[in-house]
Short mmCIF file of C-alpha atoms in Angstrom, two decimals:
data_model
loop_
_atom_site.label_atom_id
_atom_site.label_comp_id
_atom_site.label_asym_id
_atom_site.label_seq_id
_atom_site.Cartn_x
_atom_site.Cartn_y
_atom_site.Cartn_z
CA MET A 702 -6.67 -32.79 39.93
CA PRO A 703 -9.68 -30.47 39.92
CA PHE A 704 -10.21 -28.22 36.90
CA ASN A 705 -8.82 -24.74 37.52
CA ARG A 706 -10.42 -22.30 35.05
CA ARG A 707 -8.01 -19.46 35.83
CA ASP A 708 -4.95 -21.69 35.35
CA PHE A 709 -6.40 -23.09 32.12
CA ILE A 710 -6.96 -19.62 30.66
CA HIS A 711 -3.51 -18.49 31.79
CA LYS A 712 -1.84 -21.43 30.03
CA LEU A 713 -3.82 -20.88 26.85
CA GLY A 714 -2.94 -17.22 26.94
CA ARG A 715 0.75 -18.06 27.16
CA ALA A 716 0.36 -20.51 24.28
CA ALA A 717 -1.24 -17.84 22.13
CA GLY A 718 1.56 -15.45 23.00
CA SER A 719 4.24 -17.90 22.04
CA LEU A 720 2.42 -18.59 18.81
CA ALA A 721 2.33 -14.88 18.05
CA PHE A 722 6.04 -14.41 18.41
CA ALA A 723 7.48 -17.81 17.47
CA SER A 724 9.83 -17.95 14.50
CA LEU A 725 8.26 -19.66 11.52
CA LEU A 726 11.63 -20.37 9.93
CA ASN A 727 13.45 -23.68 10.01
CA PRO A 728 17.07 -23.48 11.24
CA ALA A 729 18.61 -23.86 7.76
CA LEU A 730 16.52 -21.07 6.29
CA ALA A 731 17.13 -18.84 9.29
CA LYS A 732 20.88 -19.36 8.89
CA SER A 733 20.71 -18.50 5.19
CA LEU A 734 18.69 -15.40 5.96
CA GLU A 735 21.26 -14.25 8.49
CA LYS A 736 24.13 -14.86 6.07
CA GLU A 737 22.46 -12.92 3.25
CA HIS A 738 21.52 -10.09 5.56
CA ASN A 739 25.07 -9.73 6.85
CA ARG A 740 26.44 -9.70 3.32
CA ILE A 741 24.00 -7.13 1.95
CA ALA A 742 24.25 -4.91 5.03
CA ARG A 743 27.72 -3.81 3.92
CA LEU A 744 26.35 -2.34 0.68
CA THR A 745 24.67 1.00 0.10
CA PRO A 746 20.97 0.82 -0.82
CA GLU A 747 21.86 1.77 -4.40
CA ALA A 748 24.50 -0.98 -4.65
CA SER A 749 22.25 -3.58 -3.05
CA ALA A 750 19.51 -2.69 -5.54
CA LYS A 751 21.68 -4.22 -8.29
CA ASP A 752 22.67 -7.35 -6.34
CA GLU A 753 20.61 -9.99 -8.17
CA ALA A 754 21.89 -12.79 -5.91
CA PHE A 755 20.25 -11.17 -2.88
CA TRP A 756 16.97 -10.48 -4.67
CA ARG A 757 16.89 -14.01 -6.07
CA PHE A 758 17.04 -15.15 -2.48
CA ILE A 759 14.14 -12.81 -1.66
CA GLN A 760 12.20 -14.28 -4.59
CA GLN A 761 12.55 -17.72 -3.00
CA SER A 762 10.85 -16.34 0.10
CA TYR A 763 7.64 -16.06 -1.93
CA THR A 764 5.41 -18.70 -3.51
CA VAL A 765 4.55 -16.75 -6.67
CA SER A 766 3.64 -18.80 -9.73
CA PRO A 767 6.62 -19.63 -11.97
CA THR A 768 4.32 -19.72 -15.02
CA ILE A 769 2.82 -16.23 -14.60
CA LEU A 770 4.91 -13.08 -14.56
CA ASN A 771 2.99 -10.85 -12.16
CA LEU A 772 3.71 -7.19 -12.88
CA ASN A 773 0.52 -5.91 -11.25
CA ASN A 774 1.61 -5.72 -7.63
CA GLY A 775 0.03 -2.29 -7.42
CA GLY A 776 -3.34 -4.01 -7.19
CA VAL A 777 -2.45 -6.32 -4.33
CA SER A 778 0.84 -7.98 -3.45
CA PRO A 779 1.49 -11.61 -2.56
CA GLN A 780 2.68 -12.49 0.92
CA PRO A 781 6.07 -14.04 1.69
CA LYS A 782 6.02 -17.60 3.01
CA VAL A 783 6.46 -16.57 6.62
CA VAL A 784 3.30 -14.46 6.46
CA GLN A 785 1.30 -17.21 4.76
CA GLU A 786 2.44 -19.72 7.34
CA ALA A 787 1.59 -17.42 10.23
CA PHE A 788 -1.89 -16.82 8.84
CA GLU A 789 -2.49 -20.54 8.30
CA ARG A 790 -1.21 -21.38 11.77
CA TYR A 791 -3.37 -18.73 13.47
CA THR A 792 -6.38 -19.92 11.47
CA ARG A 793 -5.91 -23.52 12.61
CA TYR A 794 -5.47 -22.32 16.17
CA CYS A 795 -8.68 -20.27 16.05
CA ASN A 796 -10.63 -23.19 14.64
CA GLU A 797 -9.89 -25.28 17.71
CA GLY A 798 -12.29 -23.08 19.65
CA PRO A 799 -13.19 -19.87 17.79
CA SER A 800 -14.97 -17.81 20.43
CA LEU A 801 -12.38 -18.77 23.07
CA TYR A 802 -9.10 -18.70 21.19
CA MET A 803 -9.99 -15.94 18.74
CA TRP A 804 -11.70 -13.44 21.04
CA ARG A 805 -10.11 -14.13 24.43
CA PHE A 806 -6.52 -14.78 23.44
CA LEU A 807 -5.40 -13.81 19.95
CA ASP A 808 -7.51 -10.67 20.07
CA LEU A 809 -5.37 -9.58 23.04
CA GLY A 810 -2.43 -9.36 20.65
CA ARG A 811 -3.88 -6.31 18.93
CA GLN A 812 -2.18 -3.86 21.28
CA ALA A 813 1.24 -5.42 20.74
CA LEU A 814 0.57 -5.28 16.99
CA ARG A 815 -0.53 -1.66 17.31
CA GLU A 816 2.80 -0.84 18.95
CA LYS A 817 4.69 -2.61 16.18
CA LEU A 818 2.75 -0.79 13.46
CA ALA A 819 3.20 2.54 15.21
CA ASP A 820 6.96 2.01 15.30
CA LEU A 821 6.94 1.26 11.57
CA ALA A 822 4.72 4.26 10.80
CA GLY A 823 6.52 6.69 13.10
CA CYS A 824 3.56 7.79 15.20
CA SER A 825 1.91 7.15 18.55
CA PRO A 826 0.10 3.80 18.91
CA GLU A 827 -2.79 5.82 20.30
CA THR A 828 -3.35 7.33 16.86
CA ILE A 829 -3.70 4.20 14.70
CA ALA A 830 -6.50 1.69 14.30
CA ILE A 831 -6.17 -1.65 12.54
CA ASN A 832 -8.79 -2.33 9.90
CA ARG A 833 -9.22 -4.07 6.57
CA ASN A 834 -8.03 -1.78 3.77
CA ALA A 835 -7.39 1.78 2.67
CA SER A 836 -10.95 2.23 1.40
CA GLU A 837 -12.38 1.35 4.80
CA SER A 838 -10.02 3.66 6.67
CA LEU A 839 -10.49 6.57 4.28
CA GLU A 840 -14.25 6.18 4.11
CA THR A 841 -14.33 6.15 7.91
CA ILE A 842 -12.74 9.60 7.67
CA ILE A 843 -14.85 10.85 4.77
CA PHE A 844 -18.17 9.85 6.31
CA GLY A 845 -17.08 10.62 9.87
CA MET A 846 -15.95 14.24 9.46
CA ARG A 847 -18.34 16.90 10.73
CA LEU A 848 -19.05 18.84 7.56
CA GLU A 849 -22.02 21.04 6.79
CA LYS A 850 -23.89 22.04 3.66
CA GLY A 851 -21.74 24.40 1.58
CA ASP A 852 -18.42 23.25 3.04
CA GLU A 853 -15.84 22.68 0.30
CA VAL A 854 -13.53 19.71 -0.27
CA ILE A 855 -10.55 19.89 -2.67
CA LEU A 856 -9.72 16.65 -4.47
CA SER A 857 -8.44 15.53 -7.86
CA LYS A 858 -9.73 13.55 -10.80
CA GLN A 859 -6.75 11.23 -10.30
CA ASP A 860 -7.72 10.20 -6.76
CA TYR A 861 -8.81 6.60 -6.24
CA PRO A 862 -12.39 5.83 -7.44
CA SER A 863 -13.57 4.49 -4.08
CA MET A 864 -12.64 7.78 -2.45
CA ILE A 865 -14.13 9.84 -5.26
CA ASN A 866 -17.38 7.90 -4.97
CA ALA A 867 -17.43 8.33 -1.20
CA TRP A 868 -17.06 12.09 -1.56
CA LYS A 869 -19.75 12.19 -4.25
CA GLN A 870 -22.11 10.33 -1.94
CA ARG A 871 -21.31 12.72 0.87
CA ALA A 872 -21.99 15.67 -1.45
CA LYS A 873 -25.31 14.21 -2.58
CA ARG A 874 -26.38 13.38 0.96
CA ASP A 875 -25.14 16.42 2.88
CA GLY A 876 -24.75 19.18 0.32
CA ILE A 877 -20.98 19.64 0.63
CA VAL A 878 -19.23 21.08 -2.42
CA LEU A 879 -16.52 19.18 -4.32
CA LYS A 880 -13.87 21.24 -6.12
CA TRP A 881 -11.83 19.27 -8.62
CA LEU A 882 -8.20 19.46 -9.68
CA ASN A 883 -7.08 17.69 -12.84
CA PHE A 884 -3.44 16.78 -13.45
CA ASP A 885 -1.47 15.84 -16.53
CA MET A 886 1.38 13.46 -15.70
CA PRO A 887 4.23 13.12 -15.11
CA MET A 888 4.73 16.17 -12.89
CA GLU A 889 8.17 17.23 -11.65
CA ASP A 890 7.47 20.63 -10.12
CA ASP A 891 6.40 20.74 -6.45
CA ASP A 892 5.56 24.42 -6.56
CA PHE A 893 3.20 23.90 -9.49
CA VAL A 894 1.34 21.08 -7.71
CA VAL A 895 1.03 22.94 -4.42
CA LYS A 896 -0.20 26.03 -6.25
CA GLN A 897 -3.06 24.03 -7.78
CA TYR A 898 -4.33 23.19 -4.30
CA VAL A 899 -3.72 26.64 -2.84
CA ASP A 900 -5.44 28.37 -5.74
CA ALA A 901 -8.49 26.19 -5.15
CA PHE A 902 -8.71 27.03 -1.43
CA THR A 903 -11.39 29.49 -0.36
CA ALA A 904 -12.84 30.63 2.96
CA LYS A 905 -15.30 27.72 2.67
CA THR A 906 -12.66 25.02 2.16
CA LYS A 907 -12.61 22.55 5.04
CA VAL A 908 -10.74 19.53 3.61
CA ALA A 909 -7.84 18.83 1.24
CA HIS A 910 -7.89 15.21 0.05
CA ILE A 911 -4.35 14.25 -1.05
CA THR A 912 -3.26 11.03 -2.73
CA HIS A 913 0.38 10.63 -1.68
CA MET A 914 1.19 8.30 -4.58
CA ILE A 915 -1.31 8.19 -7.41
CA SER A 916 -2.38 4.64 -8.09
CA TRP A 917 -2.53 4.93 -11.87
CA THR A 918 0.98 6.21 -12.56
CA GLY A 919 2.98 6.05 -9.33
CA GLN A 920 3.26 9.86 -9.28
CA ILE A 921 4.41 11.04 -5.85
CA LEU A 922 2.77 14.31 -4.76
CA PRO A 923 4.45 16.80 -2.39
CA ALA A 924 2.02 15.84 0.36
CA LYS A 925 3.87 17.56 3.20
CA LYS A 926 3.91 20.91 1.38
CA ILE A 927 0.20 20.66 0.59
CA ILE A 928 -0.60 19.70 4.19
CA ASP A 929 1.36 22.67 5.53
CA ALA A 930 -0.34 25.05 3.09
CA ALA A 931 -3.75 23.71 4.12
CA ARG A 932 -3.03 23.89 7.86
CA LYS A 933 -2.02 27.56 7.60
CA ARG A 934 -5.55 28.20 6.36
CA GLY A 935 -7.30 26.05 8.96
CA ILE A 936 -8.00 23.28 6.42
CA LYS A 937 -7.89 19.61 7.45
CA SER A 938 -5.80 17.18 5.40
CA ILE A 939 -6.62 13.59 4.46
CA VAL A 940 -3.82 11.49 2.96
CA ASP A 941 -4.44 8.39 0.87
CA ALA A 942 -1.22 6.43 1.46
CA ALA A 943 -2.37 3.12 -0.04
CA HIS A 944 0.64 2.97 -2.37
CA SER A 945 3.25 5.05 -0.59
CA PHE A 946 3.20 3.20 2.75
CA ALA A 947 6.00 0.57 2.83
CA GLN A 948 7.00 1.38 -0.75
CA ILE A 949 8.83 4.66 -0.12
CA ASP A 950 10.79 5.76 2.92
CA PHE A 951 8.65 8.12 5.01
CA LYS A 952 6.98 8.30 8.40
CA ILE A 953 3.50 9.58 9.13
CA SER A 954 5.14 12.06 11.49
CA ASP A 955 7.13 13.41 8.52
CA LEU A 956 3.90 14.37 6.77
CA ASP A 957 1.93 15.28 9.91
CA PRO A 958 -1.52 14.93 8.31
CA ASP A 959 -4.82 15.21 10.15
CA TYR A 960 -5.93 11.84 8.81
CA LEU A 961 -4.36 9.02 6.79
CA GLY A 962 -5.44 5.63 5.51
CA THR A 963 -3.51 2.80 3.92
CA SER A 964 -3.71 -0.84 2.93
CA LEU A 965 -1.19 -3.26 4.38
CA HIS A 966 -1.79 -5.95 1.74
CA LYS A 967 -0.12 -3.85 -0.94
CA TRP A 968 3.53 -2.94 -0.42
CA LEU A 969 3.90 -4.27 3.12
CA CYS A 970 2.82 -7.70 1.76
CA ALA A 971 0.58 -8.39 4.76
CA PRO A 972 -2.43 -10.73 4.55
CA PHE A 973 -5.24 -9.79 2.19
CA GLY A 974 -7.83 -7.60 3.85
CA THR A 975 -5.57 -5.72 6.28
CA GLY A 976 -5.23 -1.97 6.59
CA MET A 977 -4.51 0.91 8.94
CA LEU A 978 -6.23 4.17 9.89
CA TYR A 979 -4.35 7.14 11.36
CA VAL A 980 -6.13 9.99 13.14
CA LYS A 981 -4.23 12.89 14.68
CA LYS A 982 -4.84 12.72 18.43
CA GLU A 983 -6.81 15.95 18.71
CA ASN A 984 -9.15 14.83 15.89
CA ILE A 985 -10.20 11.47 17.35
CA ALA A 986 -13.07 12.69 19.52
CA GLU A 987 -14.75 14.68 16.74
CA LEU A 988 -14.52 11.93 14.10
CA TRP A 989 -17.54 9.64 14.02
CA PRO A 990 -16.72 5.92 13.59
CA MET A 991 -18.32 4.31 10.55
CA MET A 992 -19.16 1.22 12.62
CA ALA A 993 -20.86 2.34 15.81
CA SER A 994 -19.07 1.96 19.13
CA SER A 995 -20.41 2.27 22.69
CA ASN A 996 -19.04 5.81 22.95
CA PRO A 997 -18.63 7.27 19.43
CA GLU A 998 -17.30 10.62 20.68
CA GLU A 999 -14.60 9.27 22.97
CA GLU A 1000 -10.92 10.11 22.43
CA ASP A 1001 -9.82 6.46 22.18
CA ILE A 1002 -8.58 5.34 18.74
CA ARG A 1003 -10.00 1.87 19.46
CA LYS A 1004 -13.51 3.11 18.75
CA PHE A 1005 -12.64 2.68 15.06
CA GLU A 1006 -12.00 -1.05 15.55
CA SER A 1007 -15.62 -2.00 16.32
CA LEU A 1008 -15.80 -4.02 13.12
CA GLY A 1009 -17.63 -7.11 14.38
CA THR A 1010 -16.23 -10.55 13.58
CA ARG A 1011 -13.22 -10.36 11.29
CA SER A 1012 -10.14 -12.43 10.53
CA ILE A 1013 -8.03 -12.26 13.66
CA ALA A 1014 -5.60 -14.64 11.92
CA ALA A 1015 -5.00 -12.15 9.09
CA GLU A 1016 -4.66 -9.30 11.56
CA GLN A 1017 -2.10 -11.03 13.76
CA ALA A 1018 -0.03 -12.19 10.78
CA ILE A 1019 0.64 -8.52 9.96
CA ALA A 1020 3.46 -8.74 12.50
CA GLN A 1021 5.35 -11.24 10.34
CA ALA A 1022 4.97 -8.95 7.33
CA ILE A 1023 6.51 -6.12 9.34
CA ASN A 1024 9.42 -8.37 10.34
CA PHE A 1025 10.03 -9.35 6.71
CA HIS A 1026 9.83 -5.69 5.65
CA HIS A 1027 12.43 -4.77 8.28
CA TYR A 1028 14.66 -7.64 7.14
CA ILE A 1029 14.91 -6.05 3.69
CA GLY A 1030 14.96 -2.48 5.04
CA ILE A 1031 12.87 0.37 3.63
CA GLU A 1032 15.85 2.25 2.12
CA ARG A 1033 17.05 -0.90 0.37
CA LYS A 1034 13.51 -1.80 -0.69
CA GLN A 1035 12.78 1.63 -2.16
CA ALA A 1036 16.10 1.67 -3.99
CA ARG A 1037 15.40 -1.76 -5.51
CA LEU A 1038 11.87 -0.91 -6.61
CA PHE A 1039 13.02 2.36 -8.19
CA TYR A 1040 15.91 0.55 -9.88
CA LEU A 1041 13.56 -2.09 -11.35
CA LYS A 1042 11.22 0.56 -12.75
CA ASN A 1043 14.03 2.50 -14.41
CA TYR A 1044 15.71 -0.71 -15.58
CA TRP A 1045 12.86 -1.83 -17.82
CA VAL A 1046 11.93 1.70 -18.87
CA GLU A 1047 15.43 2.43 -20.20
CA LYS A 1048 15.43 -0.84 -22.16
CA ALA A 1049 11.97 -0.15 -23.56
CA LYS A 1050 12.92 3.37 -24.65
CA LYS A 1051 15.80 1.97 -26.71
CA GLU A 1052 13.96 -0.98 -28.21
CA ILE A 1053 10.32 0.05 -28.69
CA PRO A 1054 9.50 2.91 -31.06
CA GLY A 1055 6.60 5.10 -30.01
CA ILE A 1056 6.54 4.10 -26.35
CA ARG A 1057 5.57 6.96 -24.02
CA PHE A 1058 5.36 7.24 -20.22
CA TYR A 1059 3.00 8.88 -17.74
CA THR A 1060 5.58 8.36 -14.98
CA SER A 1061 8.64 10.33 -13.93
CA MET A 1062 12.05 8.66 -13.84
CA LYS A 1063 13.18 10.79 -10.89
CA PRO A 1064 13.28 9.21 -7.39
CA GLU A 1065 11.49 12.11 -5.70
CA TYR A 1066 8.48 11.65 -7.98
CA SER A 1067 8.26 7.87 -8.52
CA CYS A 1068 9.27 4.43 -7.31
CA ALA A 1069 8.04 1.00 -8.50
CA ILE A 1070 4.97 1.89 -10.56
CA CYS A 1071 5.17 3.03 -14.16
CA THR A 1072 2.40 3.49 -16.74
CA PHE A 1073 3.05 3.60 -20.47
CA TYR A 1074 1.27 3.70 -23.79
CA VAL A 1075 2.43 3.02 -27.33
CA GLU A 1076 1.31 5.20 -30.19
CA GLY A 1077 -0.94 3.28 -32.57
CA PHE A 1078 -1.96 0.61 -30.03
CA THR A 1079 -4.76 0.53 -27.46
CA ASN A 1080 -4.00 -0.40 -23.88
CA LEU A 1081 -6.40 -3.35 -24.14
CA GLU A 1082 -4.55 -4.71 -27.18
CA ILE A 1083 -1.25 -4.52 -25.31
CA ASN A 1084 -2.72 -6.07 -22.16
CA ASN A 1085 -4.28 -8.99 -24.04
CA SER A 1086 -1.16 -9.64 -26.10
CA LEU A 1087 1.04 -9.78 -23.01
CA PHE A 1088 -1.19 -12.25 -21.20
CA ARG A 1089 -1.86 -14.49 -24.20
CA ASP A 1090 -0.22 -17.94 -24.10
CA PRO A 1091 2.63 -18.64 -23.85
CA HIS A 1092 3.62 -15.25 -22.38
CA ARG A 1093 1.27 -15.03 -19.38
CA ILE A 1094 2.50 -11.59 -18.32
CA HIS A 1095 0.01 -9.88 -16.03
CA VAL A 1096 -0.09 -6.08 -16.00
CA GLY A 1097 -2.67 -3.45 -15.04
CA LEU A 1098 -5.06 -1.57 -17.32
CA VAL A 1099 -5.52 2.15 -16.74
CA ASN A 1100 -8.62 3.89 -18.09
CA GLU A 1101 -8.92 7.05 -16.05
CA GLU A 1102 -9.15 10.81 -16.48
CA ASN A 1103 -6.36 11.91 -18.87
CA LEU A 1104 -4.83 8.43 -18.60
CA LYS A 1105 -5.16 5.50 -21.00
CA GLY A 1106 -2.29 3.11 -20.57
CA VAL A 1107 -0.73 -0.06 -19.18
CA ARG A 1108 0.56 -0.05 -15.60
CA VAL A 1109 3.64 -2.08 -14.68
CA SER A 1110 4.41 -2.59 -10.99
CA PRO A 1111 7.15 -5.08 -10.03
CA ASN A 1112 7.88 -6.02 -6.43
CA VAL A 1113 10.86 -7.20 -4.39
CA TYR A 1114 10.55 -10.75 -5.74
CA THR A 1115 10.84 -9.50 -9.35
CA LEU A 1116 14.22 -10.09 -11.01
CA THR A 1117 15.82 -8.10 -13.81
CA GLU A 1118 15.64 -11.20 -16.01
CA ASP A 1119 11.84 -11.08 -15.58
CA LEU A 1120 11.86 -7.50 -16.85
CA ASP A 1121 14.14 -8.46 -19.74
CA ARG A 1122 11.50 -10.98 -20.76
CA PHE A 1123 8.72 -8.44 -20.34
CA VAL A 1124 10.40 -5.94 -22.68
CA ARG A 1125 11.27 -8.68 -25.16
CA VAL A 1126 7.68 -9.98 -25.25
CA LEU A 1127 6.21 -6.48 -25.44
CA LYS A 1128 8.43 -5.64 -28.40
CA SER A 1129 7.53 -8.91 -30.12
CA CYS A 1130 3.77 -8.50 -29.55
CA LEU A 1131 3.78 -4.98 -30.97
CA LYS A 1132 5.80 -6.02 -34.00
CA ASP A 1133 3.47 -8.96 -34.69
CA LYS A 1134 0.45 -6.66 -34.69
CA GLU A 1135 2.20 -4.17 -36.96
CA ASP A 1136 3.12 -6.98 -39.39
CA ARG A 1137 -0.51 -8.16 -39.46
CA GLY A 1138 -1.58 -4.62 -40.24
#
């Protein structure tokens, strides 16, 4: 039979499509998943948050080390098995013929993935671009906005360093003016926070940079109220949603920002090096892409995806992360993460003298992340003591403006017994140091 190029490509295309949507679960695991889902579906999110049997099952969906207690998921989260397997499978597939399979077939799955992400985010697929992390998406915005010398940008000392550095570079290069807010945390007064931004606005203000959930403490800002206040004054809003996306229950359409960036390898548990950029439709044409495209002033969101060669395998495996996220459910997930944070905090308050918190215990102002300090101890001392053998408890160090502490961020695979051990070890480490003088 003579070689038919069109038929060959068609068959390969179908194979790639089936690979993209095939279940990666064996029948026994799929049956168990269905049984657990049906059982938990009858419970409220608050009740399911306390159902350790369900969350133990979720833990078994991950491959986290049993000898390290990872309480630094705020940095980057591990992927569930189904996501790892999808990534590995796509990688093997691409390696059979990279330029053919990767660029001609799997790359065609980006639009289907865009639709899936848009459904999750609650916005039009024509407003989101898939990229590699929150820093890339936000710096695309920061360096792509048409600002002139003397234009003012409002931001805070508690924003993420990569974004702060990007704005500083823009100020040095183009002469824009940075006006700084500085917050003491926790904060539990929306009106106070909004007033800080509004009081900083002037006739020269062009941009309000808003971190939806502050990385260092998990503080949730009233982003929607700040966005609305800015828009009334003709000021564009940029939202850093690196920590809020897939951790708390919201849609981009709920906030209605001009621009937003997030990482997908944090709370969505997608492959490392995956992220998403949102640009309000009417802003696309005027925003310059950071990586040049053939028509940088076009109105097509895809101009922001001219990234050169990248991991198509990681990108396509995002779909499995979304499926896993939907299996848990965002309301149930948020309730569990908030429950875990408050669970260990309440124990620590009772058992550890001198412990203090930079994080609110109220659901409207916090979720999984909590940062603490202990009077008389440095954060480095606490960090090192927790990770020293045999404890091997991994937490985050915070050394930022107004903030010197230890950040604890559990995830859906964390069990309450893990947090019992964390509090027990923390108490023991502090007592040992006190006894040694």
